[in-house]
Amino acid sequence: MSDFSEELIRPTTEDEQGEPRVRSGSGMCFPWLQKHIESIASGGKQEKDFAQTTSACLSFIQEALLKHQWQRAAEYMHSYLQVLEDTDSNKRQGAPEIIWRLGSEILYYHPKSNLETFNTFADRMKNIGVTNYLKISLQHALYLLHHGLLEDANRILTQAETWRYGEKSSSQEVLVNLVQAYKGLLQYYSWYKKKMELSQLDKDDYAYNTASQNMLNRSWKTSINLCTLIKIPGVWDPFVKSYIEMLEFYGDQDGAREVLNNYAYDEKFPSNPNAHVYLYNFLKREKAPREKLISVLKILYQIVPSHKLMLEFHRLLRKSDKEEHHKLGLEVLFGILDFAGCTKNITAWKYLAKYLKQTLMGSRLAWVQEEWNSRKSWWPSFHFSYFWAKSNWKDDKTLACEKALVAGLLLGKGCKYFRYISKQDHQVLKKKMKQMKKSVKKYSIVN
């Protein structure tokens, strides 16, 4: 592999200064690379040629990365390192971050790369791009975590935690908090392992008390690292989940509720579906009133109408005593099935078939028409075409029957989907299909 990480500090020899060829860090010659670089140098000032060369190298690297040509990308990278000597101060200052991002990508995927090479490259880049020290340290730690080296990752994060450069800026402060939070995640992992060990011990055992105290010490350190970050507006899902689990374990329900409410409802934070999911699951564990659960899922519905919790939302609405909730329950089912990823969700179709029939039996035709009017121009081809009738019957006959009932109720007996399914002969589903025809005849909105 062209070890471009070594080139960052290796001095140029006299032989190489006079040699019109490009060599890799391992001494391999790449004449085709030199040809590419020479082709863009067409006279003029040396600075212009230099800029053209580095620009060409960057384009070649990007192209090689897109094509997953890691060896070729490494060879181009060897030549691109000269950008660190660019006379343009702006380009020279921005070069370390570009080299780090491209270089780490190459080393991550290159078949001949190894842990030692990546570590060497990361350490040298921290010294060259000091303003990017925290970002590089964080990515370095994540790389080590990916390889299961938790202690090494923790060491990198500990070093970064105390690092400062120049005057402390707001962006630098956020990065420090992020570094501390990832360190907190590592501590959480250790805490979680202790928690699992604790669950295997007898509460009257001396070892239980010792392990419990160790867990308490770990949780205190972890809380400090996680708590600071999640107060800053942003999307901090893994950190919030870990922190909440620890708060609940120690019985601090009020603290957990406050964190989750802030994460979900604070206007300074970006809209985040998971924030409402975490709050809902917490309230559910607390056995909160149905009205409270509905209020949380209602916001999630507005953000992600096709979320998997929407079927649970429908069930809650169906059990409510309020008529407005019953109406919303119908809207939620239609909303789920508006999405292509849900077209074969048999539970959603079962719920809609049953609820449509109940709604029409309850003389709530207006509810159905309100939902159907905005869909009757595209649902027939989206859900109820002859193609889907054949395909659904072949793949899942129960799904086909549920969809046929919905199609019949909304489009009548003349619907292609309903007609195809109703003509099929299937002994197991014979009774169900008979009931389906009867329901369509009696309750279809186009009869």
C-alpha positions in Angstrom: 0.0 0.0 0.0 1.2 3.5 -0.7 1.9 4.6 2.8 1.1 8.3 2.5 1.0 8.7 6.2 4.8 8.3 6.4 5.2 11.0 3.7 3.9 13.6 6.1 7.3 13.8 7.9 9.7 12.0 5.5 12.2 14.5 4.0 12.7 14.6 0.2 16.0 13.0 -0.9 18.3 14.5 -3.6 17.5 11.6 -5.9 13.8 12.3 -5.7 14.2 16.0 -6.3 15.6 15.4 -9.7 13.4 12.5 -10.7 10.5 13.2 -13.0 8.4 10.3 -11.6 5.9 9.9 -8.8 6.8 7.4 -6.1 4.8 6.0 -3.3 5.8 5.9 0.4 6.9 2.3 -0.2 9.2 3.3 -3.1 7.0 2.0 -5.9 7.0 4.1 -9.1 3.8 5.2 -10.7 4.6 6.7 -14.2 0.9 6.9 -15.2 0.3 9.2 -12.2 3.1 11.5 -13.3 1.5 11.6 -16.8 -1.8 12.7 -15.4 -0.1 15.5 -13.3 2.1 16.7 -16.2 -0.9 16.9 -18.5 -2.4 19.7 -16.6 0.8 21.8 -16.3 1.0 23.9 -19.5 3.5 26.6 -18.6 2.9 29.9 -16.9 3.8 30.7 -13.3 5.0 28.1 -10.9 2.3 28.9 -8.5 -0.4 28.4 -11.1 1.1 25.0 -12.1 1.3 24.0 -8.4 -2.4 24.9 -7.9 -3.4 23.0 -11.0 -1.5 20.0 -9.9 -3.0 19.8 -6.4 -6.4 20.5 -7.8 -6.1 17.7 -10.3 -4.8 15.3 -7.6 -7.8 16.2 -5.5 -10.2 15.4 -8.4 -8.4 12.1 -9.1 -8.7 11.1 -5.4 -12.4 11.9 -5.3 -13.0 9.9 -8.5 -11.0 7.0 -7.1 -12.9 7.0 -3.8 -16.3 7.1 -5.7 -15.2 4.0 -7.6 -13.7 2.3 -4.4 -10.3 2.2 -6.0 -8.4 2.4 -2.7 -5.0 1.6 -4.0 -5.2 4.3 -6.7 -6.6 6.8 -4.3 -3.6 6.1 -2.0 -1.2 6.8 -4.8 -2.8 10.1 -5.7 -2.9 11.0 -2.1 0.9 10.7 -2.0 1.2 13.4 -4.5 -1.5 15.6 -3.0 0.4 16.0 0.2 2.4 18.8 -1.5 -0.6 21.0 -0.9 0.8 21.5 2.6 3.4 23.7 1.0 0.9 25.8 -1.0 1.8 29.5 -1.2 -2.0 30.3 -0.8 -2.4 30.5 3.0 -6.1 29.7 2.8 -5.5 26.5 0.9 -2.6 25.6 3.1 -4.7 26.1 6.3 -7.6 24.1 4.9 -5.4 21.3 3.6 -4.9 19.3 6.9 -8.6 18.7 7.3 -9.0 17.6 3.6 -6.0 15.3 3.9 -7.4 13.8 7.2 -10.9 13.2 5.8 -9.7 11.7 2.5 -6.8 9.8 4.1 -8.8 8.3 6.9 -11.4 7.1 4.4 -8.7 5.5 2.3 -7.0 3.8 5.3 -10.4 2.6 6.6 -11.2 0.7 3.5 -7.8 -0.2 1.9 -7.3 -4.0 2.0 -3.7 -3.6 3.2 -4.3 -1.0 5.8 -3.9 -2.0 9.5 -4.4 -0.5 12.9 -0.8 0.7 13.3 -0.9 2.6 10.0 -4.2 4.3 10.9 -2.9 5.3 14.4 0.3 6.7 12.9 -1.6 8.7 10.4 -4.0 10.0 13.0 -1.3 11.1 15.4 0.6 12.9 12.7 -2.5 14.7 11.5 -3.3 15.9 15.0 0.1 17.7 15.0 -0.2 19.1 11.5 -3.9 20.2 11.7 -4.0 21.5 15.3 -7.2 23.3 14.8 -8.8 20.0 13.9 -7.3 18.1 16.8 -10.6 17.5 18.6 -12.4 16.3 15.4 -9.5 14.0 14.5 -9.3 12.6 18.0 -13.0 11.9 18.1 -12.9 10.0 14.7 -9.7 8.2 15.8 -11.5 7.0 19.0 -14.5 5.9 16.9 -12.2 3.9 14.7 -10.7 2.2 17.7 -14.2 1.5 19.1 -15.1 -0.1 15.8 -12.2 -2.5 16.3 -13.2 -3.2 19.9 -10.3 -1.4 21.5 -12.2 0.4 24.3 -9.2 1.2 26.5 -7.3 2.8 23.6 -10.3 4.8 22.6 -10.8 6.0 26.2 -7.1 7.0 26.3 -7.5 9.1 23.1 -10.7 10.8 24.4 -9.0 11.5 27.7 -6.1 13.2 26.0 -8.5 15.2 23.8 -10.7 16.2 26.8 -7.9 18.4 28.2 -6.6 19.8 24.9 -6.9 23.5 24.2 -5.7 25.7 21.3 -5.8 29.4 21.4 -8.8 31.2 22.8 -11.7 28.9 23.7 -14.4 29.3 21.1 -18.1 28.2 21.2 -17.5 25.6 18.5 -14.4 24.2 20.4 -16.5 24.0 23.6 -19.2 21.9 21.8 -16.5 19.6 20.5 -15.0 19.2 24.0 -18.5 18.4 25.3 -18.9 15.9 22.5 -15.6 14.2 23.3 -16.6 14.1 27.0 -20.0 12.6 26.1 -18.4 9.8 24.0 -16.1 9.2 27.0 -19.3 9.0 29.0 -20.7 6.4 26.6 -17.6 4.2 27.2 -18.2 4.6 30.9 -21.9 3.7 30.4 -20.8 0.5 28.6 -18.7 -0.4 31.7 -21.6 0.5 34.0 -23.9 -1.6 31.9 -21.7 -4.7 32.1 -21.6 -4.2 35.9 -25.3 -4.0 35.9 -25.6 -7.3 34.1 -23.2 -8.9 36.5 -25.2 -7.4 39.4 -28.4 -9.0 38.2 -26.7 -12.4 38.6 -25.9 -11.9 42.3 -27.9 -12.4 45.4 -28.9 -9.1 47.1 -27.8 -10.5 50.5 -24.4 -11.4 49.2 -21.4 -9.1 50.1 -20.3 -9.1 46.5 -23.6 -7.5 45.6 -22.9 -4.5 47.8 -19.4 -4.1 46.5 -20.6 -4.3 42.8 -23.4 -1.9 43.6 -21.0 0.7 45.0 -18.7 0.3 42.0 -21.7 0.9 39.7 -22.7 4.0 41.6 -19.2 5.5 41.3 -19.2 4.8 37.5 -22.6 6.3 37.1 -21.6 9.5 38.8 -18.7 10.0 36.4 -20.8 9.1 33.4 -23.7 11.4 34.4 -21.3 14.4 34.4 -20.0 13.7 30.9 -23.4 13.0 29.4 -25.5 15.7 31.2 -23.5 18.6 29.9 -23.9 17.7 26.2 -27.6 16.9 26.2 -28.4 20.4 27.5 -26.9 21.8 24.2 -29.5 22.0 21.4 -28.8 19.1 19.0 -29.7 15.5 18.3 -28.0 13.4 21.0 -30.0 10.1 20.8 -27.5 7.5 22.1 -26.4 9.8 24.9 -29.9 10.6 26.0 -30.9 6.9 26.0 -27.9 5.9 28.1 -28.4 8.7 30.6 -32.2 7.9 31.0 -31.4 4.2 31.6 -29.1 5.2 34.4 -31.5 7.7 36.0 -34.3 5.1 35.9 -32.1 2.4 37.4 -31.4 4.6 40.4 -35.0 5.6 40.7 -34.7 9.2 39.6 -38.0 9.2 37.6 -38.5 13.0 37.9 -35.0 13.6 36.6 -35.5 11.3 33.6 -38.9 12.9 32.9 -37.4 16.4 32.9 -34.6 15.4 30.5 -37.0 13.7 28.1 -39.5 16.6 28.2 -36.8 19.1 27.4 -35.4 16.9 24.6 -38.8 16.5 23.0 -40.4 19.9 23.6 -37.7 22.5 24.0 -38.0 24.8 20.9 -34.2 25.3 20.8 -33.7 21.6 19.9 -34.3 20.5 16.3 -37.3 18.4 15.5 -36.5 14.8 16.3 -39.0 11.9 16.1 -36.9 9.8 18.4 -37.2 12.3 21.2 -41.0 11.7 21.3 -40.4 7.9 21.0 -38.2 7.9 24.1 -40.7 10.1 26.0 -43.6 7.8 25.0 -41.7 4.6 26.0 -40.8 6.2 29.4 -44.4 7.2 30.1 -45.6 3.8 29.1 -43.2 2.2 31.6 -44.6 4.6 34.2 -48.1 3.5 33.2 -49.1 7.1 32.4 -52.7 7.9 31.6 -54.0 7.1 28.1 -54.5 10.8 27.4 -50.9 11.6 28.1 -49.7 8.8 25.8 -52.0 10.0 23.1 -50.7 13.6 23.4 -47.1 12.4 22.9 -47.9 10.1 19.9 -50.0 12.8 18.3 -46.9 15.0 17.8 -45.0 12.0 16.5 -47.8 11.4 14.0 -47.4 14.9 12.7 -43.7 14.4 12.2 -43.6 10.7 10.9 -47.1 9.5 9.9 -45.7 6.1 8.9 -43.8 5.4 12.1 -44.3 1.9 13.5 -45.8 3.3 16.7 -48.8 4.6 14.7 -50.6 1.3 14.9 -50.3 1.5 18.6 -51.4 5.1 18.4 -54.5 3.9 16.5 -55.3 1.4 19.2 -55.1 4.1 21.9 -57.4 6.4 20.0 -59.8 3.5 19.4 -60.1 2.9 23.2 -60.6 6.6 23.9 -64.1 7.9 25.0 -63.7 11.0 22.8 -65.3 11.1 19.3 -62.5 13.3 18.0 -60.0 10.5 18.9 -62.1 8.0 17.0 -62.1 10.2 13.9 -58.3 10.7 14.2 -57.9 6.9 14.5 -59.3 6.6 11.0 -57.1 9.3 9.7 -54.0 7.6 11.2 -54.7 4.4 9.4 -55.1 6.1 6.0 -51.9 8.1 6.8 -49.9 4.9 7.4 -51.0 3.4 4.1 -50.1 6.5 2.1 -46.5 5.4 2.2 -45.0 2.8 -0.2 -43.1 1.1 2.6 -46.4 0.2 4.3 -48.3 -1.2 1.3 -47.9 -4.8 2.5 -48.4 -4.1 6.2 -51.1 -6.6 6.9 -51.8 -5.3 10.4 -52.6 -1.8 9.0 -54.9 -3.3 6.4 -56.7 -5.5 9.0 -57.2 -2.5 11.2 -58.4 -0.3 8.3 -60.8 -3.0 7.0 -62.3 -3.5 10.5 -62.4 0.2 11.4 -63.9 1.2 8.0 -66.7 -1.2 8.5 -67.3 -0.1 12.1 -67.3 3.6 11.1 -69.8 3.1 8.3 -72.0 0.9 10.6 -71.9 3.8 13.1 -73.2 6.2 10.4 -70.0 8.1 10.2 -69.9 8.2 6.4 -68.6 11.8 6.4 -65.4 10.7 8.2 -64.7 8.2 5.5 -65.5 10.6 2.6 -63.2 13.2 4.2 -60.3 10.8 4.1 -61.1 9.3 0.7 -61.7 12.5 -1.2 -58.0 13.4 -1.1 -57.0 9.8 -2.1 -59.5 8.6 -4.7 -57.5 10.0 -7.5 -54.3 7.9 -6.7 -55.1 5.1 -4.2 -56.9 2.9 -6.9 -53.7 2.6 -9.0 -51.4 2.7 -5.9 -53.1 -0.1 -4.0 -56.0 -1.6 -5.9 -54.8 -2.3 -9.5 -55.3 -5.6 -11.3 -51.5 -6.1 -11.0 -51.6 -5.8 -7.2 -54.6 -8.1 -7.0 -52.7 -10.9 -8.7 -49.4 -10.2 -6.9 -51.0 -10.0 -3.4 -53.1 -13.1 -3.9 -50.0 -15.0 -5.0 -47.8 -13.7 -2.1 -50.2 -13.4 0.8 -53.9 -14.4 0.4 -54.9 -13.0 3.8 -53.4 -9.6 2.9 -55.3 -9.8 -0.4 -58.6 -10.4 1.3 -58.2 -7.6 3.8 -57.3 -5.2 1.0 -60.2 -6.4 -1.1 -62.6 -5.6 1.7 -61.2 -2.1 1.9 -61.2 -1.7 -1.9 -64.8 -2.9 -2.0 -65.9 -0.5 0.7 -64.3 2.5 -0.9 -64.7 1.7 -4.6 -67.7 -0.7 -4.8 -68.1 -4.1 -6.4 -66.8 -2.9 -9.7 -63.3 -2.4 -8.4 -60.7 -4.5 -10.3 -59.0 -5.6 -7.1 -62.2 -6.6 -5.4 -63.5 -8.5 -8.5 -60.3 -10.5 -9.0 -60.1 -11.5 -5.3 -63.8 -12.3 -5.0 -63.6 -14.7 -7.9 -60.8 -16.8 -6.4 -61.6 -20.2 -5.0 -59.9 -20.9 -1.7 -61.4 -23.3 0.9 -59.7 -21.9 3.9 -60.7 -18.4 3.1 -64.1 -19.2 1.7 -66.1 -18.0 4.8 -64.0 -14.9 5.1 -64.6 -14.0 1.4 -68.3 -14.6 1.8 -68.4 -12.1 4.7 -66.3 -9.7 2.7 -68.8 -9.7 -0.2 -71.7 -9.3 2.2 -70.0 -6.3 3.9 -69.2 -4.6 0.6 -72.8 -5.1 -0.6 -74.2 -3.5 2.6 -71.7 -0.8 3.5 -69.8 0.3 0.4 -69.8 4.1 0.1 -70.5 3.9 -3.7 -73.5 1.7 -3.5 
